[in-house]
Coordinates of C-alpha atoms and ligand atoms in Angstrom, one line a residue:
Chain A
X1 CA 22.0 29.7 -66.6
X2 CA 22.9 27.0 -64.2
X3 CA 24.2 24.5 -66.8
X4 CA 25.9 25.3 -70.1
X5 CA 27.2 22.4 -72.1
X6 CA 28.0 23.7 -75.6
X7 CA 30.0 22.3 -78.5
X8 CA 30.7 19.0 -76.7
X9 CA 32.5 16.4 -78.7
X10 CA 33.1 12.9 -77.5
X11 CA 34.0 9.5 -78.9
X12 CA 35.4 6.3 -77.5
X13 CA 36.5 5.3 -81.0
X14 CA 37.3 8.2 -83.4
X15 CA 35.3 6.4 -86.2
X16 CA 32.1 6.6 -84.1
X17 CA 31.6 10.1 -82.8
X18 CA 28.6 10.9 -80.7
X19 CA 26.3 13.7 -81.8
X20 CA 25.8 15.6 -78.7
X21 CA 23.3 18.6 -78.7
X22 CA 24.0 21.7 -76.7
X23 CA 22.3 21.5 -73.4
X24 CA 21.5 24.7 -71.4
X25 CA 19.4 24.8 -68.3
X26 CA 18.2 27.6 -66.0
X27 CA 17.9 27.3 -62.3
X28 CA 15.0 25.0 -61.4
X29 CA 14.4 24.0 -65.0
X30 CA 13.8 20.3 -65.9
X31 CA 14.7 18.3 -68.9
X32 CA 14.3 14.8 -70.3
X33 CA 16.9 13.3 -72.6
X34 CA 15.5 10.4 -74.6
X35 CA 17.3 7.9 -76.7
X36 CA 17.6 4.3 -77.7
X37 CA 19.8 1.8 -75.8
X38 CA 23.4 2.4 -76.9
X39 CA 22.7 5.9 -78.2
X40 CA 25.0 7.5 -75.7
X41 CA 22.6 8.7 -73.0
X42 CA 24.8 7.6 -70.1
X43 CA 27.8 8.9 -71.9
X44 CA 26.3 12.4 -72.1
X45 CA 25.2 12.3 -68.5
X46 CA 28.7 11.3 -67.4
X47 CA 30.2 14.2 -69.3
X48 CA 27.7 16.7 -67.7
X49 CA 28.3 15.1 -64.3
X50 CA 32.1 15.7 -64.5
X51 CA 32.9 12.1 -64.6
X52 CA 34.0 11.9 -68.2
X53 CA 36.1 14.6 -69.9
X54 CA 34.9 15.5 -73.3
X55 CA 37.3 15.6 -76.3
X56 CA 36.4 19.2 -76.7
X57 CA 33.9 21.8 -75.6
X58 CA 33.1 23.2 -72.1
X59 CA 30.8 22.2 -69.4
X60 CA 29.9 25.1 -67.1
X61 CA 27.9 24.7 -63.9
X62 CA 27.1 28.1 -62.4
X63 CA 30.1 30.1 -63.4
X64 CA 32.6 27.3 -63.2
X65 CA 34.2 25.5 -66.1
X66 CA 34.2 22.1 -64.3
X67 CA 36.9 20.4 -66.4
X68 CA 39.3 23.2 -65.6
X69 CA 39.1 22.1 -61.9
X70 CA 41.9 20.0 -60.6
X71 CA 42.2 17.0 -58.2
X72 CA 40.2 17.1 -55.0
X73 CA 38.9 20.6 -55.8
X74 CA 37.0 19.0 -58.7
X75 CA 35.8 16.1 -56.4
X76 CA 34.5 18.5 -53.8
X77 CA 32.8 20.7 -56.5
X78 CA 31.1 17.6 -57.9
X79 CA 30.0 16.4 -54.5
X80 CA 28.6 19.7 -53.6
X81 CA 26.9 20.8 -56.8
X82 CA 25.9 17.7 -58.7
X83 CA 23.5 15.0 -57.4
X84 CA 23.6 11.8 -59.4
X85 CA 21.0 9.0 -59.4
X86 CA 21.9 5.8 -61.1
X87 CA 19.9 3.3 -62.9
X88 CA 20.5 0.9 -60.0
X89 CA 20.5 2.4 -56.6
X90 CA 24.1 2.2 -55.6
X91 CA 23.9 2.5 -51.9
X92 CA 26.9 1.5 -49.8
X93 CA 25.8 -1.8 -48.2
X94 CA 28.0 -1.7 -45.0
X95 CA 26.4 1.6 -44.0
X96 CA 22.8 2.2 -42.9
X97 CA 20.4 4.4 -44.8
X98 CA 21.2 7.4 -42.6
X99 CA 25.0 6.8 -42.7
X100 CA 24.9 6.8 -46.5
X101 CA 23.5 10.3 -46.3
X102 CA 26.0 11.4 -43.6
X103 CA 28.8 10.2 -45.8
X104 CA 27.7 12.5 -48.6
X105 CA 27.8 15.4 -46.1
X106 CA 31.2 14.3 -44.7
X107 CA 32.9 14.2 -48.1
X108 CA 31.9 17.8 -48.9
X109 CA 32.7 18.9 -45.3
X110 CA 29.4 20.5 -44.7
X111 CA 26.4 19.5 -42.6
X112 CA 23.3 20.5 -44.6
X113 CA 20.9 19.4 -41.9
X114 CA 18.7 17.9 -44.7
X115 CA 18.9 14.2 -43.7
X116 CA 15.8 14.2 -41.5
X117 CA 13.6 16.3 -43.7
X118 CA 14.6 14.4 -46.8
X119 CA 14.1 11.0 -45.4
X120 CA 10.7 12.1 -44.0
X121 CA 9.6 13.6 -47.3
X122 CA 10.6 10.4 -49.1
X123 CA 8.8 8.2 -46.6
X124 CA 11.9 6.3 -45.5
X125 CA 12.5 7.9 -42.1
X126 CA 11.5 4.7 -40.4
X127 CA 14.1 2.9 -42.4
X128 CA 17.0 5.2 -41.4
X129 CA 18.7 2.5 -39.3
X130 CA 17.9 -0.3 -41.7
X131 CA 20.4 -2.4 -43.5
X132 CA 20.5 -1.7 -47.2
X133 CA 19.8 -5.2 -48.3
X134 CA 16.5 -5.3 -46.4
X135 CA 15.1 -2.5 -48.5
X136 CA 12.7 -2.9 -51.4
X137 CA 13.8 -1.7 -54.8
X138 CA 11.5 1.3 -54.6
X139 CA 12.8 2.2 -51.1
X140 CA 16.3 1.8 -52.3
X141 CA 15.8 4.1 -55.2
X142 CA 14.3 6.7 -52.8
X143 CA 17.4 6.4 -50.6
X144 CA 19.6 7.1 -53.6
X145 CA 17.4 10.1 -54.4
X146 CA 17.8 11.4 -50.8
X147 CA 21.5 10.9 -51.0
X148 CA 21.7 12.8 -54.3
X149 CA 19.9 15.7 -52.8
X150 CA 21.4 15.8 -49.3
X151 CA 24.3 18.1 -50.3
X152 CA 21.8 20.6 -51.8
X153 CA 23.2 20.3 -55.4
X154 CA 22.4 22.9 -58.1
X155 CA 22.0 20.2 -60.7
X156 CA 20.4 16.7 -60.3
X157 CA 21.2 14.1 -62.9
X158 CA 19.2 10.8 -63.1
X159 CA 20.2 8.0 -65.3
X160 CA 17.2 5.7 -66.1
X161 CA 15.9 6.0 -62.5
X162 CA 12.8 4.1 -63.3
X163 CA 14.2 1.2 -65.4
X164 CA 13.8 -1.5 -62.7
X165 CA 10.6 -0.2 -61.1
X166 CA 7.0 -1.1 -61.7
X167 CA 4.5 1.5 -63.1
X168 CA 3.4 2.7 -59.7
X169 CA 7.0 3.1 -58.3
X170 CA 8.2 4.5 -61.6
X171 CA 5.6 7.3 -61.5
X172 CA 6.2 8.1 -57.9
X173 CA 10.0 8.2 -58.3
X174 CA 9.7 10.7 -61.2
X175 CA 7.2 12.8 -59.2
X176 CA 9.5 12.8 -56.2
X177 CA 12.5 13.8 -58.3
X178 CA 10.5 16.7 -59.8
X179 CA 9.1 17.8 -56.4
X180 CA 12.4 17.7 -54.6
X181 CA 14.3 19.4 -57.4
X182 CA 11.7 22.2 -57.4
X183 CA 11.8 22.4 -53.6
X184 CA 15.6 22.9 -53.4
X185 CA 15.8 25.0 -56.5
X186 CA 17.9 22.5 -58.4
X187 CA 17.8 21.9 -62.2
X188 CA 16.9 18.3 -63.1
X189 CA 17.9 16.2 -66.1
X190 CA 16.4 12.7 -66.5
X191 CA 17.9 10.4 -69.1
X192 CA 15.8 7.5 -70.1
X193 CA 14.4 5.3 -72.8
X194 CA 11.4 4.6 -70.6
X195 CA 8.2 5.7 -72.4
X196 CA 6.4 6.0 -69.0
X197 CA 8.4 9.1 -68.1
X198 CA 7.7 11.0 -71.3
X199 CA 4.5 12.6 -70.1
X200 CA 5.9 14.1 -67.0
X201 CA 8.4 16.5 -68.5
X202 CA 7.7 18.5 -71.6
X203 CA 11.2 19.9 -72.1
X204 CA 12.7 17.0 -74.1
X205 CA 15.6 16.3 -76.4
X206 CA 16.1 13.1 -78.3
X207 CA 19.5 11.8 -79.2
X208 CA 20.6 9.1 -81.6
X209 CA 17.6 9.5 -83.9
X210 CA 13.9 8.8 -83.5
X211 CA 12.8 6.4 -80.8
Chain B
X1 CA 30.9 10.0 -40.3
X2 CA 34.6 10.1 -40.7
X3 CA 37.3 8.1 -42.5
X4 CA 38.0 5.8 -39.6
X5 CA 34.4 5.0 -39.0
X6 CA 33.9 4.4 -42.7
X7 CA 36.8 1.9 -42.8
X8 CA 35.5 0.3 -39.6
X9 CA 32.1 -0.2 -41.1
X10 CA 33.5 -2.0 -44.1
X11 CA 35.6 -4.2 -41.8
X12 CA 32.7 -5.3 -39.6
X13 CA 30.7 -6.0 -42.7
X14 CA 33.0 -9.0 -43.1
X15 CA 33.4 -10.3 -39.6
X16 CA 34.8 -13.7 -40.5
X17 CA 37.6 -12.5 -42.8
X18 CA 38.3 -9.6 -40.5
X19 CA 38.4 -11.8 -37.4
X20 CA 40.6 -14.4 -39.0
X21 CA 43.1 -11.8 -40.1
X22 CA 43.2 -10.2 -36.6
X23 CA 43.6 -13.6 -35.0
X24 CA 46.5 -14.7 -37.2
X25 CA 48.4 -11.5 -36.7
X26 CA 47.6 -11.6 -33.0
X27 CA 49.1 -15.1 -32.8
X28 CA 52.4 -14.1 -34.3
X29 CA 52.6 -11.0 -32.1
X30 CA 51.6 -12.9 -29.0
X31 CA 54.6 -15.2 -29.5
X32 CA 56.9 -12.2 -29.8
X33 CA 55.4 -10.6 -26.8
X34 CA 55.9 -13.7 -24.6
X35 CA 59.5 -13.9 -25.8
X36 CA 60.2 -10.3 -25.1
X37 CA 58.7 -10.5 -21.6
X38 CA 60.4 -13.7 -20.6
X39 CA 63.8 -12.7 -22.0
X40 CA 63.7 -9.3 -20.4
X41 CA 62.7 -10.6 -17.0
X42 CA 65.1 -13.6 -17.0
X43 CA 68.0 -11.4 -18.0
X44 CA 67.1 -8.8 -15.4
X45 CA 66.6 -11.3 -12.6
X46 CA 69.7 -13.3 -13.5
X47 CA 71.9 -10.2 -13.6
X48 CA 70.4 -9.0 -10.3
X49 CA 70.9 -12.3 -8.5
X50 CA 74.6 -12.5 -9.6
X51 CA 75.4 -8.9 -8.7
X52 CA 78.3 -8.7 -6.3
X53 CA 79.4 -12.3 -6.9
X54 CA 82.7 -12.3 -8.9
X55 CA 83.5 -15.9 -8.7
X56 CA 81.9 -19.1 -7.5
X57 CA 84.0 -22.0 -6.3
X58 CA 82.7 -25.5 -5.8
X59 CA 83.4 -29.2 -6.7
X60 CA 84.5 -30.1 -10.1
X61 CA 81.8 -30.6 -12.7
X62 CA 79.9 -28.4 -15.1
X63 CA 80.7 -24.7 -14.5
X64 CA 77.2 -23.8 -15.6
X65 CA 75.7 -26.3 -13.1
X66 CA 77.8 -24.8 -10.4
X67 CA 76.5 -21.3 -11.1
X68 CA 72.9 -22.4 -11.5
X69 CA 72.9 -24.4 -8.2
X70 CA 74.8 -21.9 -6.0
X71 CA 73.8 -18.5 -7.4
X72 CA 70.3 -19.2 -8.7
X73 CA 69.4 -22.3 -6.7
X74 CA 67.8 -24.1 -9.6
X75 CA 70.1 -26.9 -10.5
X76 CA 71.7 -29.6 -8.4
X77 CA 75.1 -28.9 -6.8
X78 CA 78.2 -30.4 -8.3
X79 CA 79.2 -31.9 -5.0
X80 CA 80.9 -30.7 -1.8
X81 CA 84.4 -29.4 -1.1
X82 CA 86.7 -29.7 1.9
X83 CA 86.4 -27.0 4.5
X84 CA 90.2 -26.9 4.7
X85 CA 90.5 -26.1 1.0
X86 CA 87.9 -23.5 1.3
X87 CA 89.5 -21.8 4.3
X88 CA 92.9 -21.9 2.6
X89 CA 91.4 -20.0 -0.3
X90 CA 90.0 -17.3 2.0
X91 CA 93.6 -16.4 3.0
X92 CA 94.4 -15.7 -0.7
X93 CA 95.4 -12.0 -1.0
X94 CA 93.2 -11.7 -4.2
X95 CA 90.1 -12.5 -2.3
X96 CA 88.2 -9.6 -0.6
X97 CA 85.3 -11.6 0.8
X98 CA 84.2 -15.2 0.7
X99 CA 80.7 -16.5 1.6
X100 CA 80.4 -20.2 2.2
X101 CA 77.2 -22.1 1.2
X102 CA 76.1 -25.4 2.5
X103 CA 73.3 -26.9 0.4
X104 CA 71.5 -30.2 0.5
X105 CA 68.2 -29.9 2.4
X106 CA 64.8 -28.5 1.7
X107 CA 61.4 -27.9 3.3
X108 CA 58.4 -28.5 1.0
X109 CA 60.6 -27.9 -2.0
X110 CA 62.2 -24.7 -0.8
X111 CA 65.9 -25.0 -0.4
X112 CA 67.6 -24.6 2.9
X113 CA 70.8 -22.7 2.5
X114 CA 73.5 -22.8 5.2
X115 CA 75.6 -19.6 5.0
X116 CA 76.6 -16.6 7.1
X117 CA 75.3 -13.1 7.6
X118 CA 77.4 -11.8 4.7
X119 CA 75.0 -13.6 2.4
X120 CA 72.2 -11.3 3.7
X121 CA 74.4 -8.3 3.3
X122 CA 75.3 -9.3 -0.3
X123 CA 71.6 -8.7 -1.3
X124 CA 71.0 -6.0 1.3
X125 CA 68.3 -8.1 2.8
X126 CA 65.8 -6.4 5.1
X127 CA 63.4 -8.2 7.6
X128 CA 59.7 -7.9 7.7
X129 CA 59.7 -9.9 10.9
X130 CA 62.2 -10.9 13.5
X131 CA 66.0 -11.1 13.2
X132 CA 68.7 -13.2 11.6
X133 CA 69.8 -16.6 13.0
X134 CA 72.2 -16.6 15.9
X135 CA 72.3 -20.2 16.9
X136 CA 72.2 -23.6 15.1
X137 CA 68.8 -24.6 13.8
X138 CA 67.6 -21.0 13.7
X139 CA 66.4 -20.0 10.2
X140 CA 65.2 -17.0 8.3
X141 CA 62.5 -17.5 5.6
X142 CA 62.4 -15.7 2.3
X143 CA 59.2 -13.7 1.8
X144 CA 57.6 -16.1 -0.7
X145 CA 58.5 -19.2 1.4
X146 CA 56.8 -17.7 4.4
X147 CA 53.8 -16.8 2.4
X148 CA 53.4 -20.1 0.7
X149 CA 53.9 -22.4 3.7
X150 CA 52.2 -20.0 6.1
X151 CA 54.7 -20.0 9.0
X152 CA 55.7 -17.1 11.2
X153 CA 58.6 -16.3 13.6
X154 CA 58.7 -18.7 16.5
X155 CA 57.2 -21.6 14.4
X156 CA 59.2 -24.7 13.9
X157 CA 59.5 -27.3 11.1
X158 CA 61.6 -30.3 10.1
X159 CA 63.6 -30.2 6.9
X160 CA 64.0 -33.0 4.4
X161 CA 67.1 -34.4 2.9
X162 CA 67.7 -33.5 -0.8
X163 CA 67.0 -30.3 -2.6
X164 CA 63.7 -31.2 -4.3
X165 CA 60.6 -32.0 -2.3
X166 CA 60.1 -35.7 -1.3
X167 CA 62.9 -37.8 0.1
X168 CA 63.1 -38.6 3.8
X169 CA 62.8 -36.2 6.7
X170 CA 65.4 -35.6 9.3
X171 CA 63.7 -36.7 12.5
X172 CA 66.0 -35.2 15.0
X173 CA 66.1 -31.5 14.9
X174 CA 63.4 -29.0 14.1
X175 CA 64.3 -25.6 12.7
X176 CA 63.1 -22.5 14.6
X177 CA 62.1 -19.5 12.5
X178 CA 63.7 -16.3 13.9
X179 CA 63.0 -14.0 11.1
X180 CA 61.2 -13.4 7.8
X181 CA 62.6 -11.3 5.0
X182 CA 60.8 -8.5 3.3
X183 CA 60.0 -9.1 -0.4
X184 CA 63.3 -8.7 -2.2
X185 CA 62.4 -9.5 -5.8
X186 CA 65.4 -11.8 -6.1
X187 CA 66.5 -15.3 -5.3
X188 CA 66.2 -14.8 -1.5
X189 CA 62.4 -14.8 -1.8
X190 CA 62.5 -18.5 -2.4
X191 CA 65.1 -19.6 0.1
X192 CA 65.3 -20.7 3.7
X193 CA 68.5 -19.3 5.2
X194 CA 70.4 -20.6 8.1
X195 CA 73.9 -21.2 9.4
X196 CA 76.4 -23.6 7.9
X197 CA 76.4 -25.2 11.4
X198 CA 72.7 -26.1 11.1
X199 CA 73.3 -28.0 7.9
X200 CA 76.2 -29.8 9.4
X201 CA 74.5 -30.8 12.6
X202 CA 71.3 -32.1 10.9
X203 CA 73.4 -34.6 9.1
X204 CA 75.4 -35.7 12.1
X205 CA 74.5 -39.1 13.7
X206 CA 75.2 -38.1 17.3
X207 CA 74.1 -34.9 18.8
X208 CA 76.3 -32.8 21.1
X209 CA 74.1 -30.4 23.0
X210 CA 76.9 -28.0 24.0
X211 CA 77.7 -27.2 20.4
X212 CA 74.0 -26.9 19.5
X213 CA 73.7 -24.0 21.9
X214 CA 76.9 -22.2 20.9
X215 CA 76.5 -19.1 18.7
X216 CA 77.2 -19.6 15.0
X217 CA 79.8 -17.9 12.8
X218 CA 78.3 -14.7 11.4
X219 CA 81.2 -13.9 9.2
X220 CA 83.7 -16.2 7.4
X221 CA 83.8 -19.9 8.3
X222 CA 82.7 -21.7 11.5
X223 CA 85.5 -22.7 13.7
X224 CA 85.8 -26.5 14.0
X225 CA 88.4 -29.2 14.5
X226 CA 86.4 -31.8 12.6
X227 CA 86.6 -32.7 9.0
X228 CA 83.7 -30.7 7.5
X229 CA 82.5 -29.8 4.0
X230 CA 80.8 -26.9 2.3
X231 CA 79.0 -26.9 -1.1
X232 CA 80.2 -23.7 -2.7
X233 CA 81.9 -20.4 -2.1
X234 CA 80.8 -17.0 -3.3
X235 CA 83.9 -14.8 -3.8
X236 CA 84.4 -11.1 -4.3
X237 CA 87.7 -10.0 -5.9
X238 CA 90.0 -7.6 -4.1
X239 CA 91.2 -6.1 -7.4
X240 CA 90.9 -6.5 -11.2
X241 CA 94.0 -8.6 -11.3
X242 CA 92.1 -11.3 -9.4
X243 CA 89.8 -11.8 -12.3
X244 CA 92.8 -12.9 -14.4
X245 CA 94.7 -14.8 -11.8
X246 CA 92.3 -16.3 -9.3
X247 CA 90.2 -18.6 -11.6
X248 CA 93.3 -20.0 -13.2
X249 CA 94.9 -20.6 -9.8
X250 CA 91.8 -22.4 -8.5
X251 CA 91.1 -24.5 -11.5
X252 CA 94.7 -25.7 -11.5
X253 CA 94.1 -27.1 -8.0
X254 CA 92.7 -30.5 -8.6
X255 CA 89.8 -30.6 -6.1
X256 CA 88.2 -27.2 -6.8
X257 CA 86.4 -25.5 -9.7
X258 CA 86.0 -21.8 -10.2
X259 CA 83.3 -20.4 -12.5
X260 CA 82.4 -16.8 -13.3
X261 CA 78.6 -16.0 -13.1
X262 CA 78.7 -13.3 -15.7
X263 CA 80.6 -15.6 -18.2
X264 CA 78.4 -18.5 -17.6
X265 CA 75.2 -16.5 -17.9
X266 CA 76.2 -15.0 -21.2
X267 CA 77.1 -18.5 -22.4
X268 CA 73.6 -19.7 -21.2
X269 CA 71.9 -16.8 -23.0
X270 CA 73.8 -17.6 -26.1
X271 CA 72.5 -21.2 -26.0
X272 CA 69.0 -20.1 -25.2
X273 CA 69.4 -17.4 -27.9
X274 CA 69.3 -20.1 -30.7
X275 CA 66.0 -21.4 -29.4
X276 CA 64.6 -17.9 -29.0
X277 CA 65.7 -17.1 -32.6
X278 CA 63.9 -20.1 -33.9
X279 CA 60.7 -19.3 -32.2
X280 CA 61.1 -15.7 -33.3
X281 CA 61.6 -16.8 -36.9
X282 CA 58.4 -18.8 -36.6
X283 CA 56.5 -15.8 -35.2
X284 CA 57.8 -13.6 -38.1
X285 CA 56.7 -16.2 -40.6
X286 CA 53.2 -16.1 -39.0
X287 CA 53.2 -12.3 -39.1
X288 CA 54.2 -12.3 -42.8
X289 CA 51.4 -14.8 -43.6
X290 CA 49.0 -12.5 -41.6
X291 CA 50.2 -9.6 -43.7
X292 CA 49.6 -11.5 -46.9
X293 CA 46.2 -12.5 -45.6
X294 CA 45.3 -8.9 -45.1
X295 CA 46.6 -8.0 -48.5
X296 CA 44.6 -10.7 -50.2
X297 CA 41.5 -9.8 -48.2
X298 CA 41.7 -6.1 -49.2
X299 CA 42.7 -7.0 -52.8
X300 CA 39.7 -9.3 -53.2
X301 CA 37.2 -7.1 -51.5
X302 CA 38.4 -4.3 -53.8
X303 CA 37.0 -6.1 -56.8
X304 CA 33.5 -6.0 -55.3
X305 CA 34.0 -2.6 -54.0
X306 CA 35.2 -0.7 -57.1
X307 CA 31.6 0.3 -57.5
X308 CA 31.3 1.6 -54.0
X309 CA 34.5 3.5 -54.4
X310 CA 33.2 5.1 -57.6
X311 CA 30.0 6.1 -55.8
X312 CA 32.1 7.7 -53.1
X313 CA 33.9 9.7 -55.7
X314 CA 30.5 11.0 -57.0
X315 CA 29.7 12.0 -53.5
X316 CA 32.8 14.2 -53.3
X317 CA 35.5 11.9 -52.1
X318 CA 38.9 12.6 -53.6
X319 CA 41.3 9.9 -54.9
X320 CA 43.4 10.4 -51.8
X321 CA 40.5 9.8 -49.5
X322 CA 39.9 6.5 -51.2
X323 CA 43.6 5.7 -50.8
X324 CA 43.3 6.5 -47.1
X325 CA 40.1 4.6 -46.8
X326 CA 41.8 1.3 -47.8
X327 CA 45.1 2.0 -45.9
X328 CA 43.0 2.7 -42.8
X329 CA 41.3 -0.6 -43.1
X330 CA 44.7 -2.4 -43.1
X331 CA 46.0 -0.3 -40.2
X332 CA 42.9 -0.7 -38.1
X333 CA 43.1 -4.5 -38.7
X334 CA 46.8 -4.6 -37.6
X335 CA 46.4 -2.3 -34.6
X336 CA 43.6 -4.6 -33.4
X337 CA 45.8 -7.5 -34.1
X338 CA 48.6 -6.0 -32.1
X339 CA 46.4 -5.1 -29.1
X340 CA 44.9 -8.6 -29.1
X341 CA 48.3 -10.2 -29.6
X342 CA 49.9 -8.3 -26.7
X343 CA 46.9 -9.2 -24.5
X344 CA 47.1 -12.9 -25.5
X345 CA 50.9 -12.8 -24.7
X346 CA 50.3 -11.4 -21.2
X347 CA 47.4 -13.8 -20.6
X348 CA 49.6 -16.7 -21.7
X349 CA 52.3 -15.6 -19.2
X350 CA 49.7 -15.4 -16.4
X351 CA 48.6 -19.0 -17.1
X352 CA 52.2 -20.1 -17.3
X353 CA 53.1 -18.5 -14.0
X354 CA 49.9 -19.9 -12.4
X355 CA 50.9 -23.4 -13.4
X356 CA 54.4 -23.2 -12.0
X357 CA 54.5 -21.9 -8.5
X358 CA 58.1 -23.0 -7.9
X359 CA 61.2 -22.8 -10.0
X360 CA 62.5 -20.3 -12.5
X361 CA 59.2 -19.6 -14.3
X362 CA 57.3 -18.7 -11.1
X363 CA 59.5 -15.6 -10.7
X364 CA 58.1 -14.1 -13.9
X365 CA 55.4 -11.5 -13.8
X366 CA 52.8 -10.9 -16.5
X367 CA 51.9 -7.4 -15.2
X368 CA 55.1 -5.9 -16.6
X369 CA 54.8 -3.7 -19.7
X370 CA 57.9 -3.0 -21.7
X371 CA 58.5 -0.2 -24.2
X372 CA 59.4 -3.0 -26.7
X373 CA 55.6 -3.7 -26.7
X374 CA 55.1 -0.3 -28.2
X375 CA 57.5 -1.4 -30.9
X376 CA 55.2 -4.3 -31.6
X377 CA 52.4 -1.9 -32.2
X378 CA 54.6 0.1 -34.5
X379 CA 55.7 -3.0 -36.5
X380 CA 52.0 -4.0 -36.8
X381 CA 51.1 -0.6 -38.2
X382 CA 53.9 -1.0 -40.8
X383 CA 52.6 -4.4 -41.7
X384 CA 49.1 -2.9 -42.1
X385 CA 50.4 -0.1 -44.4
X386 CA 52.5 -2.4 -46.5
X387 CA 49.7 -4.9 -46.9
X388 CA 47.2 -2.2 -48.0
X389 CA 49.5 -0.1 -50.2
X390 CA 48.8 -1.9 -53.5
X391 CA 45.0 -2.2 -52.9
X392 CA 44.9 1.4 -51.9
X393 CA 46.8 2.5 -55.0
X394 CA 44.2 0.5 -57.0
X395 CA 41.4 2.4 -55.2
X396 CA 43.2 5.7 -55.8
X397 CA 43.1 5.0 -59.6
X398 CA 39.4 4.1 -59.7
X399 CA 38.0 5.3 -63.1
X400 CA 34.6 6.6 -62.0
X401 CA 32.8 6.7 -65.3
X402 CA 33.9 3.3 -66.4
X403 CA 33.0 1.7 -63.1
X404 CA 29.6 3.2 -63.0
X405 CA 28.7 2.3 -66.6
X406 CA 29.7 -1.3 -66.1
X407 CA 26.5 -3.3 -65.6
Ligands
ATP1 N1 34.2 2.8 -71.8 C1 33.7 2.6 -73.0 N2 34.6 2.3 -74.0 C2 34.2 2.0 -75.2 N3 32.9 2.1 -75.6 C3 32.0 2.4 -74.7 C4 32.3 2.7 -73.4 N4 31.2 3.0 -72.6 C5 30.2 2.9 -73.5 N5 30.6 2.6 -74.8 C6 29.8 2.5 -75.9 O1 29.3 3.7 -76.2 C7 27.9 3.6 -76.7 C8 27.0 4.4 -75.8 O2 27.0 3.9 -74.5 P1 26.1 4.5 -73.3 O3 26.3 3.7 -72.1 O4 26.2 5.9 -73.3 O5 24.6 4.1 -73.9 P2 23.2 4.4 -73.3 O6 22.5 5.2 -74.2 O7 23.3 4.8 -71.9 O8 22.6 2.9 -73.4 P3 21.5 2.2 -72.3 O9 20.2 2.8 -72.6 O10 21.6 0.8 -72.7 O11 22.1 2.5 -71.0 C9 27.6 2.1 -76.6 O12 27.7 1.6 -77.9 C10 28.7 1.5 -75.8 O13 29.0 0.3 -76.2
MG2 MG1 22.9 4.0 -70.0

């Protein structure tokens, strides 16, 4: 098992607790978390990603109980083992495409030599010196996928990666995510309410009731 | 990629704000640099020029004027004194050595100073060409004078009356150059030196050829039976008691005035000090405003950057790295400001010196670097750290999940 998130409890307001199912994934396994807007998808993703401490329960990645990690150790672990793709591609604008990826390598103090192959596979190698604000939305989302993968994470988390894309781009982004996750042996969780994604991954859980 | 490069990228992403902040800080630091450079060099030069001169005696008037005119050759003399009074003074047992000066003429703005060979010895002058004067109307040029007017030994010129350029020329006697001094780095560089006798004879109506060929006095006073005058006397004390007794003794004699160079210089610096303090205050205000500017720029940019900071955290950056990231931005800004400021300061001095090729300012050099300038760099770094501390602390506390869920 690469991910074990069992008996997680979380609430912002104790009167409104989230019902969070147990999530367990094997290496290379893929999963879709579906739910209405406001059902707590992002919240669950943040908890798994080590960004939001649950009120109770454990999140284990590999053999590590992540919320037991302290300070910069936790940050390095997160940077190394978890790749996150956000709904909007949050790429650092002052840096070029290539530098965004180099920065990810720098923060975990490891050169994975994946920048070139990743950018090539995602079809944005020509854009490596480009300014971020000249990229199309699809290109930008591919950059954020490349950046999430560049540290060779064990787990890839994507929060509504297709929400702002057209049908064609949406399909290609999901396909790329699946391909890359498989290629680097990472587990993949996609959180979405986008019906277009449903057919791509059969392993699905639904939170917050029926869609 | 590294922390410095990362901060640098964020700085150049906002060239206008970054440039303005650097310029403002540089302006404040440039003013301080100029002040430090001028103050240091003036003090050095003035102390050096007055070395070995314990007391200056001249006509009554402002003591500061007496010192400025007869030690530094920048102000007008207070008047002349009787040779008899001067010679009487030289017999005083408290006086070890006395060097007479006769001022009043110039050539192209360079002052002609009548004196004896002790004046050369006082500054341990060495020659790059020729020898010292032996007869009336023989002169020795300071290094800079020779360079600027382009004369060499054997050449002649005619002096003008008065100590600034202009005024009428003496038609009678040309001066003959017998020697040129090596560069001394002191007041001699800008002087034309000759004997007391030369100064006397140029002003005489009739010319007596016998005396014009007689050798001049190389020490002490020229021997004469006429009523003659000198402008000032440079005196060395025989012993420490002289410092107490001699000035009082001289000042009580009605015709003469005694002034101590060290006392007058420190008084002058005190007066200048007030002006310097004012300018310094202005510079510090500018630096504080620059610091505030940097603070505001960082603080404002932080609002837009919270997202970027959160993203960096998801990529593996620690809170301390975010803190460092912001502090580095402030420090890079201020180091650049300091370097630009020091450069502007030196450039300003170069221009200042270029525009004044005579007088006190022309002796300054812009090619001097002082260790105080390293202090400027140090202060600038402190300003950078102080200005970025609060924004950096904000960055340190970035709540990742909250930032990322915000639309
Ligand atoms: N920091 C917070 N403090 C208080 N309440 C919050 C906070 N973040 C989210 N919530 C609330 O928790 C609920 C779940 O939010 P979450 O962002 O997880 O929804 P979501 O399923 O991702 O929705 P969407 O599909 O619109 O992104 C919402 O009702 C939201 O208002
Ligand atoms: Mg969401």
